[in-house]
């Protein structure tokens, strides 16, 4: 199979009649999915998501794909297809539309409703183009056909992209639940028909490529959910992703059967369930939902709360309940049902929430002790099935960390694909489809763009390195007043220390270091404050490391006296 060479260069000009595919996100990470297709000078985008930061990226809200490669060609974008409404597929759209507001947003009914709500918060009214499975519609040179796929949010679509340069089938996120709650199964007949017609490049979801077998049906959770409601002595508090309409449907139905009432808690949960209910994706039994204020007055064994925070997000309802920082006070006899996955990287946060809730006396039912979650992604068995049905000419695994992409590539090869036609790409790697053959031809810029409160891209890798240093090593600020004529200290320097050894006398020996550095600078004729600061940072840093075996962030401030 072809791997991206570490020293790939800028790609050549796209050959006439060739189709270019560049993933700007989602290849090498779970999140910020974004794939750009280029044909005859026009661009089509599929998805534009966000990635959530990890512990080594402190203070970052979300991470966006890097739009640099398309920034000076925004006018050439004919549309953006959103395969489904998950944040890792739509979360970046507001930031893209800030750069050009009238890019047509092409998506299914629910996905469009969710992105429209999100865009309201950014004061953007999108140009909407609603599509459904079975639709076929052209945007510039891209002839698009949409196919139903089943996933952990309703109304997901795969998209077939026909161009004179070849036909691509992009699955988006999908699985092959044969008994979905909405009876809308992944359109394998459509996949097969496209296979007959000829799929030149197959882009398929790698998230669960390492998981053997088949992803079990959403319906298999019913017994465990039912048991929670049957045995809970007092309140039932359910946490889930705010987009998992079918999971929440199961909870609503079970609560209703057991004569309980329900309130939604948390902004995104209330908003999304409102949208899903308005559009008929969530079917709510009459009088089931009551306002929280009313619910709080009811007998605890008649109460169900559905909230966000299944990933231990510090500001979400469930974490705040665990920390006694929420008006809902969890106590003895309450049952918490965490009906969701554990996204890698969130294990500690989730464990802390479970411990916190348990400490208040609650019984916590979660993925680790009951069958209360199934994945939204196709496992190895389903992927192999798809390769055999589609029989693509070339394969490019998408959506996953490198190991998942590799596992997916191996699955394709196991079905008889020629390894030469399996392309392992990463973010920014340019893949050109020409005369039926997909080839890596270069690489474009595709770094992490950090969103930090109101700034986009203001926080860089260097900023994050400083933040990690501050967190792990502390900071030492040195205020040195230097006599401009002699180049010597005019006064003893001040040391301001945070998160580091705090003995008042600990820094006395550093005064000699400063004196030595200044003397050296004076001999060399260096008097510029900026330059002196750099020298002091280096020398004090070395001294601190030698003395304390620590590397605090050293910030010298030199003032001319
Ligand atoms: Zn998804």
Coordinates of C-alpha atoms and ligand atoms in Angstrom, one line a residue:
X1 CA 0.0 0.0 0.0
X2 CA 1.2 3.6 -0.5
X3 CA 2.2 5.5 2.6
X4 CA 2.7 9.2 2.8
X5 CA 6.5 9.9 2.6
X6 CA 7.6 12.2 5.5
X7 CA 9.2 14.7 3.1
X8 CA 6.3 15.2 0.7
X9 CA 6.5 18.5 -1.1
X10 CA 3.9 20.8 -2.6
X11 CA 1.9 18.9 -5.2
X12 CA 2.3 19.6 -9.0
X13 CA -0.5 21.4 -10.8
X14 CA -3.5 19.1 -11.1
X15 CA -3.5 17.3 -14.4
X16 CA -6.4 18.0 -16.8
X17 CA -9.1 15.5 -16.3
X18 CA -7.8 14.3 -12.9
X19 CA -9.6 14.5 -9.6
X20 CA -7.7 15.6 -6.5
X21 CA -8.6 14.6 -2.9
X22 CA -7.1 16.2 0.1
X23 CA -8.2 15.5 3.7
X24 CA -7.6 18.6 5.8
X25 CA -8.7 16.8 8.9
X26 CA -9.8 13.4 10.3
X27 CA -6.8 11.4 9.0
X28 CA -4.6 10.6 12.0
X29 CA -7.1 11.7 14.6
X30 CA -10.7 11.0 15.6
X31 CA -12.3 14.4 14.8
X32 CA -12.3 17.5 12.6
X33 CA -13.2 15.5 9.5
X34 CA -12.9 17.5 6.3
X35 CA -12.2 16.3 2.8
X36 CA -11.7 18.6 -0.2
X37 CA -12.3 17.4 -3.8
X38 CA -10.9 19.4 -6.7
X39 CA -11.8 19.0 -10.3
X40 CA -11.3 21.5 -13.1
X41 CA -10.6 24.4 -10.8
X42 CA -13.6 23.8 -8.6
X43 CA -13.7 22.6 -5.0
X44 CA -16.3 20.5 -3.2
X45 CA -15.9 20.0 0.6
X46 CA -17.3 17.0 2.5
X47 CA -17.7 17.8 6.2
X48 CA -15.9 20.4 8.3
X49 CA -15.7 19.3 11.9
X50 CA -13.9 20.1 15.1
X51 CA -11.5 18.1 17.2
X52 CA -11.7 18.3 21.0
X53 CA -8.4 19.1 22.8
X54 CA -6.5 16.7 25.0
X55 CA -4.8 17.3 28.3
X56 CA -1.6 18.5 26.6
X57 CA -3.5 21.3 24.9
X58 CA -4.6 23.3 28.0
X59 CA -7.0 26.2 27.5
X60 CA -8.0 25.2 24.0
X61 CA -11.8 25.1 23.3
X62 CA -11.7 23.2 20.0
X63 CA -9.3 22.5 17.2
X64 CA -10.2 23.3 13.6
X65 CA -8.8 22.0 10.3
X66 CA -6.4 24.4 8.6
X67 CA -8.1 26.3 5.8
X68 CA -4.8 27.7 4.4
X69 CA -4.9 25.5 1.3
X70 CA -8.3 26.7 0.2
X71 CA -8.2 30.2 1.6
X72 CA -7.3 32.0 -1.6
X73 CA -9.8 29.8 -3.6
X74 CA -12.9 30.3 -1.5
X75 CA -14.8 31.5 -4.5
X76 CA -14.1 28.2 -6.3
X77 CA -16.0 26.2 -3.6
X78 CA -19.3 24.9 -5.1
X79 CA -20.6 23.6 -1.8
X80 CA -20.0 21.8 1.4
X81 CA -21.7 18.5 2.0
X82 CA -22.4 17.5 5.6
X83 CA -22.8 13.8 6.0
X84 CA -24.4 14.0 9.4
X85 CA -24.8 16.3 12.4
X86 CA -22.0 15.3 14.8
X87 CA -19.6 18.0 16.0
X88 CA -16.6 16.3 14.5
X89 CA -18.3 16.8 11.1
X90 CA -20.1 20.1 11.4
X91 CA -18.4 22.0 14.2
X92 CA -16.0 23.8 12.0
X93 CA -18.6 25.1 9.6
X94 CA -19.2 28.4 11.4
X95 CA -15.5 29.2 11.0
X96 CA -15.4 28.3 7.3
X97 CA -18.6 30.4 6.7
X98 CA -17.0 33.3 8.4
X99 CA -14.5 33.3 5.6
X100 CA -17.2 33.1 2.9
X101 CA -20.8 33.2 4.1
X102 CA -22.6 32.0 1.0
X103 CA -21.0 28.6 0.5
X104 CA -24.0 26.3 -0.1
X105 CA -24.5 23.9 2.8
X106 CA -25.8 20.6 1.4
X107 CA -27.2 18.2 4.0
X108 CA -30.2 16.1 5.1
X109 CA -33.1 17.7 7.0
X110 CA -31.9 17.0 10.5
X111 CA -28.3 17.8 9.8
X112 CA -29.3 21.1 8.2
X113 CA -31.5 21.9 11.2
X114 CA -28.7 21.3 13.6
X115 CA -26.1 23.3 11.7
X116 CA -28.6 26.2 11.3
X117 CA -29.2 26.3 15.1
X118 CA -25.4 26.3 15.6
X119 CA -24.9 29.0 13.1
X120 CA -27.5 31.2 14.8
X121 CA -25.0 31.5 17.7
X122 CA -22.5 32.9 15.2
X123 CA -25.1 35.2 13.6
X124 CA -24.8 33.4 10.2
X125 CA -27.7 32.4 8.1
X126 CA -26.5 29.7 5.8
X127 CA -27.4 29.1 2.1
X128 CA -29.2 25.8 2.6
X129 CA -29.6 23.0 0.1
X130 CA -31.6 20.2 1.6
X131 CA -31.1 16.7 0.2
X132 CA -32.3 13.2 1.0
X133 CA -31.3 9.7 0.3
X134 CA -31.9 8.9 -3.4
X135 CA -31.4 12.5 -4.5
X136 CA -29.0 13.3 -7.3
X137 CA -27.8 16.8 -7.8
X138 CA -24.9 18.6 -9.5
X139 CA -22.8 21.3 -8.0
X140 CA -20.3 22.6 -10.6
X141 CA -18.5 19.6 -12.1
X142 CA -19.5 17.3 -9.2
X143 CA -22.6 15.1 -9.8
X144 CA -23.7 14.1 -6.3
X145 CA -25.8 11.2 -5.2
X146 CA -26.9 10.7 -1.6
X147 CA -27.4 7.3 0.1
X148 CA -28.9 6.5 3.5
X149 CA -26.4 5.4 6.1
X150 CA -27.1 4.3 9.7
X151 CA -25.1 5.9 12.5
X152 CA -25.5 7.1 16.1
X153 CA -27.4 10.1 14.9
X154 CA -30.4 10.0 12.5
X155 CA -30.4 11.1 8.9
X156 CA -26.8 10.3 8.0
X157 CA -25.8 10.2 4.3
X158 CA -23.1 8.7 2.3
X159 CA -22.2 10.6 -0.9
X160 CA -21.3 9.4 -4.3
X161 CA -19.3 12.0 -6.2
X162 CA -19.3 11.5 -10.0
X163 CA -16.8 13.6 -12.0
X164 CA -15.2 13.1 -15.4
X165 CA -12.1 12.2 -13.4
X166 CA -13.8 9.3 -11.7
X167 CA -16.4 8.3 -9.2
X168 CA -15.8 8.5 -5.5
X169 CA -18.0 6.9 -2.8
X170 CA -17.5 8.6 0.6
X171 CA -19.4 6.7 3.4
X172 CA -19.2 9.4 6.1
X173 CA -19.6 7.8 9.5
X174 CA -21.7 4.6 9.3
X175 CA -22.5 1.2 10.6
X176 CA -24.8 -1.6 9.4
X177 CA -27.4 -2.0 12.2
X178 CA -30.0 -4.2 10.6
X179 CA -32.7 -3.3 13.2
X180 CA -32.3 0.5 13.7
X181 CA -35.1 2.3 15.6
X182 CA -36.1 4.3 12.6
X183 CA -35.8 1.3 10.2
X184 CA -33.5 3.3 8.0
X185 CA -30.7 0.9 7.2
X186 CA -27.5 1.6 5.4
X187 CA -28.3 1.5 1.7
X188 CA -26.2 -1.6 0.7
X189 CA -28.2 -2.0 -2.4
X190 CA -27.1 1.5 -3.4
X191 CA -23.5 0.6 -2.6
X192 CA -23.8 -2.5 -4.7
X193 CA -25.4 -0.6 -7.6
X194 CA -22.5 2.0 -7.5
X195 CA -20.1 -0.9 -7.4
X196 CA -21.6 -2.3 -10.6
X197 CA -21.3 1.1 -12.2
X198 CA -17.7 1.3 -11.0
X199 CA -16.3 3.1 -7.9
X200 CA -12.9 4.5 -8.6
X201 CA -12.1 5.6 -5.1
X202 CA -13.8 4.4 -1.9
X203 CA -13.4 6.5 1.2
X204 CA -14.6 4.7 4.3
X205 CA -14.9 5.1 8.0
X206 CA -12.0 3.6 9.9
X207 CA -13.0 4.4 13.5
X208 CA -13.8 0.7 14.4
X209 CA -11.6 -1.0 11.9
X210 CA -9.6 -2.7 14.7
X211 CA -12.8 -4.1 16.3
X212 CA -13.5 -7.6 15.0
X213 CA -17.0 -8.8 14.0
X214 CA -20.1 -6.7 13.7
X215 CA -21.3 -3.7 15.8
X216 CA -24.4 -4.9 17.6
X217 CA -27.8 -3.3 17.2
X218 CA -29.0 -0.3 19.2
X219 CA -32.0 -2.4 20.1
X220 CA -29.8 -4.7 22.2
X221 CA -29.5 -2.0 24.8
X222 CA -33.2 -2.3 25.7
X223 CA -32.8 -4.9 28.4
X224 CA -30.1 -3.0 30.3
X225 CA -32.0 0.3 30.1
X226 CA -35.2 -1.5 31.1
X227 CA -33.5 -3.0 34.2
X228 CA -32.4 0.5 35.3
X229 CA -35.9 1.8 35.2
X230 CA -37.4 -1.4 36.8
X231 CA -35.0 -1.4 39.8
X232 CA -34.2 2.3 40.4
X233 CA -35.6 3.2 43.8
X234 CA -35.5 6.9 43.3
X235 CA -34.6 9.3 40.4
X236 CA -33.0 8.1 37.2
X237 CA -30.5 10.5 35.7
X238 CA -29.3 9.6 32.2
X239 CA -26.3 11.2 30.4
X240 CA -25.8 10.8 26.7
X241 CA -24.5 12.7 23.8
X242 CA -26.9 15.5 23.0
X243 CA -27.3 14.2 19.4
X244 CA -28.0 10.6 20.1
X245 CA -31.7 10.7 19.2
X246 CA -32.2 7.0 19.1
X247 CA -30.6 6.3 22.5
X248 CA -32.7 9.1 24.0
X249 CA -35.8 7.7 22.3
X250 CA -35.2 4.3 24.0
X251 CA -34.8 6.1 27.3
X252 CA -38.0 8.1 26.8
X253 CA -40.0 5.1 25.8
X254 CA -38.8 3.1 28.8
X255 CA -39.4 6.0 31.2
X256 CA -42.9 6.3 29.8
X257 CA -43.6 2.6 30.3
X258 CA -42.6 2.8 33.9
X259 CA -44.8 5.8 34.6
X260 CA -42.0 8.3 35.0
X261 CA -41.8 11.9 33.7
X262 CA -38.8 13.4 32.0
X263 CA -36.9 16.7 31.8
X264 CA -34.0 17.6 29.6
X265 CA -31.1 19.4 31.3
X266 CA -28.3 21.3 29.6
X267 CA -28.4 23.8 26.8
X268 CA -27.3 21.5 23.9
X269 CA -29.5 18.7 25.1
X270 CA -32.6 21.0 25.3
X271 CA -31.8 22.6 21.9
X272 CA -31.1 19.4 20.0
X273 CA -34.0 17.4 21.4
X274 CA -36.2 20.4 20.5
X275 CA -35.0 20.3 16.9
X276 CA -35.3 16.5 16.7
X277 CA -38.8 16.5 18.1
X278 CA -40.0 19.4 15.9
X279 CA -38.8 17.5 12.8
X280 CA -40.3 14.2 13.9
X281 CA -37.0 12.3 14.5
X282 CA -37.7 12.1 18.2
X283 CA -41.2 10.8 19.0
X284 CA -42.2 12.0 22.5
X285 CA -45.2 10.3 24.2
X286 CA -47.8 12.9 25.2
X287 CA -47.3 14.7 28.6
X288 CA -44.0 12.8 29.1
X289 CA -41.8 15.9 29.1
X290 CA -42.3 18.3 32.0
X291 CA -40.5 21.5 33.0
X292 CA -37.7 20.9 35.4
X293 CA -39.3 23.1 38.1
X294 CA -42.4 20.8 38.0
X295 CA -40.3 17.6 38.0
X296 CA -38.5 18.7 41.1
X297 CA -41.7 18.7 43.0
X298 CA -42.6 15.1 42.0
X299 CA -41.9 11.9 43.9
X300 CA -38.3 10.8 43.1
X301 CA -39.4 7.4 41.8
X302 CA -41.5 9.3 39.1
X303 CA -38.5 11.3 37.9
X304 CA -36.1 11.0 34.9
X305 CA -33.5 13.6 34.0
X306 CA -31.6 13.5 30.7
X307 CA -28.5 15.5 30.6
X308 CA -25.2 16.1 28.9
X309 CA -21.7 15.3 30.3
X310 CA -21.2 11.7 29.4
X311 CA -17.6 12.4 28.6
X312 CA -16.8 14.1 31.9
X313 CA -16.7 17.6 30.3
X314 CA -16.1 19.8 33.2
X315 CA -18.8 22.4 32.4
X316 CA -21.5 19.8 31.5
X317 CA -24.4 19.0 33.8
X318 CA -23.2 15.6 35.0
X319 CA -19.7 16.7 36.0
X320 CA -21.2 19.6 37.9
X321 CA -23.6 17.3 39.7
X322 CA -20.6 15.1 40.7
X323 CA -18.9 18.2 42.1
X324 CA -22.0 19.5 43.9
X325 CA -21.9 22.5 41.6
X326 CA -25.4 22.0 40.1
X327 CA -28.9 22.7 41.4
X328 CA -29.7 19.0 40.9
X329 CA -28.3 17.4 44.1
X330 CA -27.4 13.8 43.5
X331 CA -28.0 11.6 46.6
X332 CA -28.6 8.2 48.1
X333 CA -30.9 6.0 46.0
X334 CA -30.4 8.0 42.7
X335 CA -29.4 5.9 39.7
X336 CA -27.2 7.4 37.1
X337 CA -27.2 5.8 33.6
X338 CA -24.2 6.9 31.5
X339 CA -25.5 5.6 28.1
X340 CA -22.5 6.5 26.0
X341 CA -19.0 5.6 24.9
X342 CA -15.7 6.6 26.4
X343 CA -13.9 8.7 23.8
X344 CA -10.1 8.0 24.1
X345 CA -8.5 10.7 26.2
X346 CA -11.6 11.1 28.4
X347 CA -11.1 8.1 30.6
X348 CA -9.8 10.0 33.7
X349 CA -12.5 12.7 33.5
X350 CA -15.2 10.1 33.2
X351 CA -13.8 8.0 36.1
X352 CA -13.7 11.2 38.2
X353 CA -17.4 11.8 37.5
X354 CA -18.3 8.2 38.4
X355 CA -16.3 8.4 41.6
X356 CA -17.9 11.8 42.5
X357 CA -21.4 10.6 41.9
X358 CA -20.8 7.4 43.8
X359 CA -19.5 9.3 46.7
X360 CA -22.8 11.1 47.0
X361 CA -24.5 7.8 47.3
X362 CA -25.7 7.3 43.7
X363 CA -25.6 4.0 41.8
X364 CA -23.8 4.5 38.5
X365 CA -24.6 2.2 35.6
X366 CA -22.1 2.6 32.8
X367 CA -20.5 0.9 29.8
X368 CA -18.1 -0.9 32.2
X369 CA -20.8 -2.6 34.2
X370 CA -23.8 -3.0 31.9
X371 CA -24.6 -3.2 28.2
X372 CA -25.7 0.4 27.9
X373 CA -23.7 1.5 24.8
X374 CA -23.1 0.3 21.3
X375 CA -20.8 2.0 18.9
X376 CA -22.0 4.2 16.0
X377 CA -19.3 2.8 13.7
X378 CA -18.9 -0.2 11.4
X379 CA -16.6 -2.9 12.8
X380 CA -14.2 -4.9 10.7
X381 CA -16.9 -7.4 9.6
X382 CA -19.1 -4.7 8.2
X383 CA -16.1 -3.0 6.5
X384 CA -15.1 -6.2 4.8
X385 CA -18.7 -6.6 3.7
X386 CA -18.6 -3.2 2.1
X387 CA -15.4 -3.8 0.2
X388 CA -16.8 -7.0 -1.2
X389 CA -20.0 -5.3 -2.3
X390 CA -18.5 -2.1 -3.7
X391 CA -15.4 -3.7 -5.3
X392 CA -13.7 -0.3 -5.6
X393 CA -10.7 0.3 -7.8
X394 CA -8.9 2.3 -5.1
X395 CA -9.3 2.6 -1.4
X396 CA -8.4 5.5 0.9
X397 CA -9.4 4.9 4.6
X398 CA -10.6 8.0 6.4
X399 CA -11.8 9.0 9.9
X400 CA -9.3 7.6 12.3
X401 CA -6.0 7.6 14.0
X402 CA -3.2 6.2 11.9
X403 CA -3.6 2.8 13.5
X404 CA -7.3 2.7 12.5
X405 CA -6.5 3.8 9.0
X406 CA -3.9 1.1 8.7
X407 CA -6.3 -1.6 10.1
X408 CA -8.9 -0.5 7.6
X409 CA -6.4 -0.6 4.7
X410 CA -5.5 -4.2 5.8
X411 CA -9.1 -5.1 5.7
X412 CA -9.4 -3.9 2.1
X413 CA -6.3 -5.9 1.2
X414 CA -7.8 -9.0 2.9
X415 CA -10.7 -8.9 0.5
X416 CA -8.4 -9.2 -2.4
X417 CA -7.6 -5.5 -3.2
X418 CA -4.2 -5.0 -4.7
X419 CA -2.1 -3.2 -2.0
X420 CA -0.9 -0.9 -4.8
X421 CA -4.4 0.5 -5.0
X422 CA -4.7 1.2 -1.2
X423 CA -3.7 4.7 -0.2
X424 CA -2.8 5.5 3.4
X425 CA -2.9 9.3 3.6
X426 CA -2.7 11.7 6.5
X427 CA -4.1 15.2 6.9
X428 CA -2.8 17.4 4.1
X429 CA -1.6 14.5 1.9
X430 CA -2.7 15.1 -1.7
X431 CA -4.1 12.1 -3.6
X432 CA -4.8 12.4 -7.3
X433 CA -7.1 10.1 -9.1
X434 CA -6.1 9.9 -12.7
X435 CA -7.1 7.3 -15.3
X436 CA -8.5 5.1 -12.6
X437 CA -5.4 5.1 -10.4
X438 CA -5.1 6.9 -7.0
X439 CA -1.6 8.2 -6.3
X440 CA 0.0 10.4 -3.6
X441 CA 1.4 13.5 -5.3
X442 CA 2.3 15.8 -2.5
X443 CA 1.3 17.5 0.7
X444 CA -0.3 20.8 1.7
X445 CA -0.3 22.7 5.0
X446 CA -2.8 21.0 7.4
X447 CA -1.8 21.9 10.9
X448 CA -3.9 22.3 14.0
X449 CA -5.8 25.6 14.3
X450 CA -6.7 26.3 17.9
X451 CA -9.8 28.1 18.9
X452 CA -9.3 29.7 22.3
X453 CA -12.3 31.7 23.5
X454 CA -12.6 34.5 20.9
X455 CA -9.4 33.9 19.0
X456 CA -8.9 31.5 16.1
X457 CA -5.4 30.6 15.3
X458 CA -3.9 33.1 17.9
X459 CA -2.8 30.2 20.1
X460 CA 0.0 28.3 18.5
X461 CA 2.1 25.2 19.2
X462 CA 4.6 27.6 21.0
X463 CA 1.8 29.0 23.2
X464 CA 0.8 25.5 24.2
X465 CA 4.4 24.6 25.0
X466 CA 4.5 27.7 27.3
X467 CA 1.3 26.6 28.9
X468 CA 2.6 23.1 29.5
X469 CA 5.8 24.6 31.0
X470 CA 3.8 26.9 33.2
X471 CA 1.7 24.0 34.4
X472 CA 4.5 21.5 35.0
X473 CA 7.5 23.7 35.8
X474 CA 6.1 27.1 37.0
X475 CA 7.3 30.6 36.1
X476 CA 10.0 32.9 37.4
X477 CA 9.9 36.5 36.5
X478 CA 13.1 38.5 37.1
X479 CA 12.9 42.2 37.3
X480 CA 16.4 43.7 36.7
X481 CA 17.0 47.5 36.8
X482 CA 20.3 48.0 34.8
X483 CA 22.4 51.2 34.8
X484 CA 22.6 52.2 31.2
X485 CA 26.2 53.6 31.5
X486 CA 27.9 50.8 33.5
X487 CA 25.7 48.0 32.4
X488 CA 25.5 46.8 36.0
X489 CA 22.5 46.2 38.3
X490 CA 21.3 49.5 39.7
X491 CA 19.4 47.7 42.4
X492 CA 19.1 44.0 43.6
X493 CA 16.8 42.2 41.2
X494 CA 13.3 41.1 42.1
X495 CA 12.2 37.5 41.6
X496 CA 8.5 36.9 41.2
X497 CA 7.8 33.2 41.4
X498 CA 4.6 31.1 40.7
X499 CA 4.3 27.4 40.8
X500 CA 8.0 27.0 41.6
X501 CA 10.2 26.7 44.7
X502 CA 9.1 29.5 46.9
X503 CA 11.8 29.9 49.5
X504 CA 12.6 33.7 49.7
X505 CA 16.4 33.0 49.9
X506 CA 16.3 30.3 47.1
X507 CA 17.1 32.8 44.4
X508 CA 20.0 34.7 46.1
X509 CA 22.6 32.7 44.3
X510 CA 20.9 33.7 41.0
X511 CA 21.9 37.3 41.6
X512 CA 25.5 36.4 40.9
X513 CA 24.4 34.7 37.7
X514 CA 22.7 37.9 36.6
X515 CA 25.7 40.0 37.5
X516 CA 28.0 37.7 35.5
X517 CA 25.7 37.8 32.5
X518 CA 25.5 41.6 32.6
X519 CA 29.3 41.9 33.0
X520 CA 29.7 39.6 30.0
X521 CA 27.2 41.7 28.0
X522 CA 29.0 44.9 28.9
X523 CA 32.3 43.5 27.7
X524 CA 30.7 42.6 24.4
X525 CA 29.1 46.0 24.1
X526 CA 25.6 44.6 24.3
X527 CA 23.2 47.2 25.9
X528 CA 19.9 46.5 24.2
X529 CA 17.2 45.5 26.7
X530 CA 15.7 42.8 24.5
X531 CA 19.0 41.2 23.9
X532 CA 19.9 41.3 27.6
X533 CA 16.6 39.7 28.4
X534 CA 17.3 36.8 26.1
X535 CA 20.8 36.3 27.6
X536 CA 19.3 36.4 31.1
X537 CA 16.6 34.0 30.3
X538 CA 19.1 31.5 29.0
X539 CA 21.6 31.8 31.9
X540 CA 19.0 31.9 34.7
X541 CA 17.2 29.0 33.0
X542 CA 20.5 27.0 33.1
X543 CA 21.1 27.9 36.7
X544 CA 17.6 26.9 37.7
X545 CA 18.0 23.6 36.0
X546 CA 21.3 22.9 37.6
X547 CA 20.1 24.0 41.0
X548 CA 16.6 22.6 41.2
X549 CA 16.5 20.0 38.3
X550 CA 13.5 22.0 37.0
X551 CA 13.0 24.1 33.9
X552 CA 10.6 26.9 34.8
X553 CA 9.5 29.5 32.2
X554 CA 12.0 32.4 32.9
X555 CA 10.8 35.9 32.0
X556 CA 13.4 38.5 32.6
X557 CA 12.4 42.2 32.4
X558 CA 15.3 44.6 31.9
X559 CA 14.6 48.2 32.7
X560 CA 17.2 50.9 32.0
X561 CA 17.9 53.1 35.0
Ligands
LIG1 ZN1 -20.5 10.7 13.6

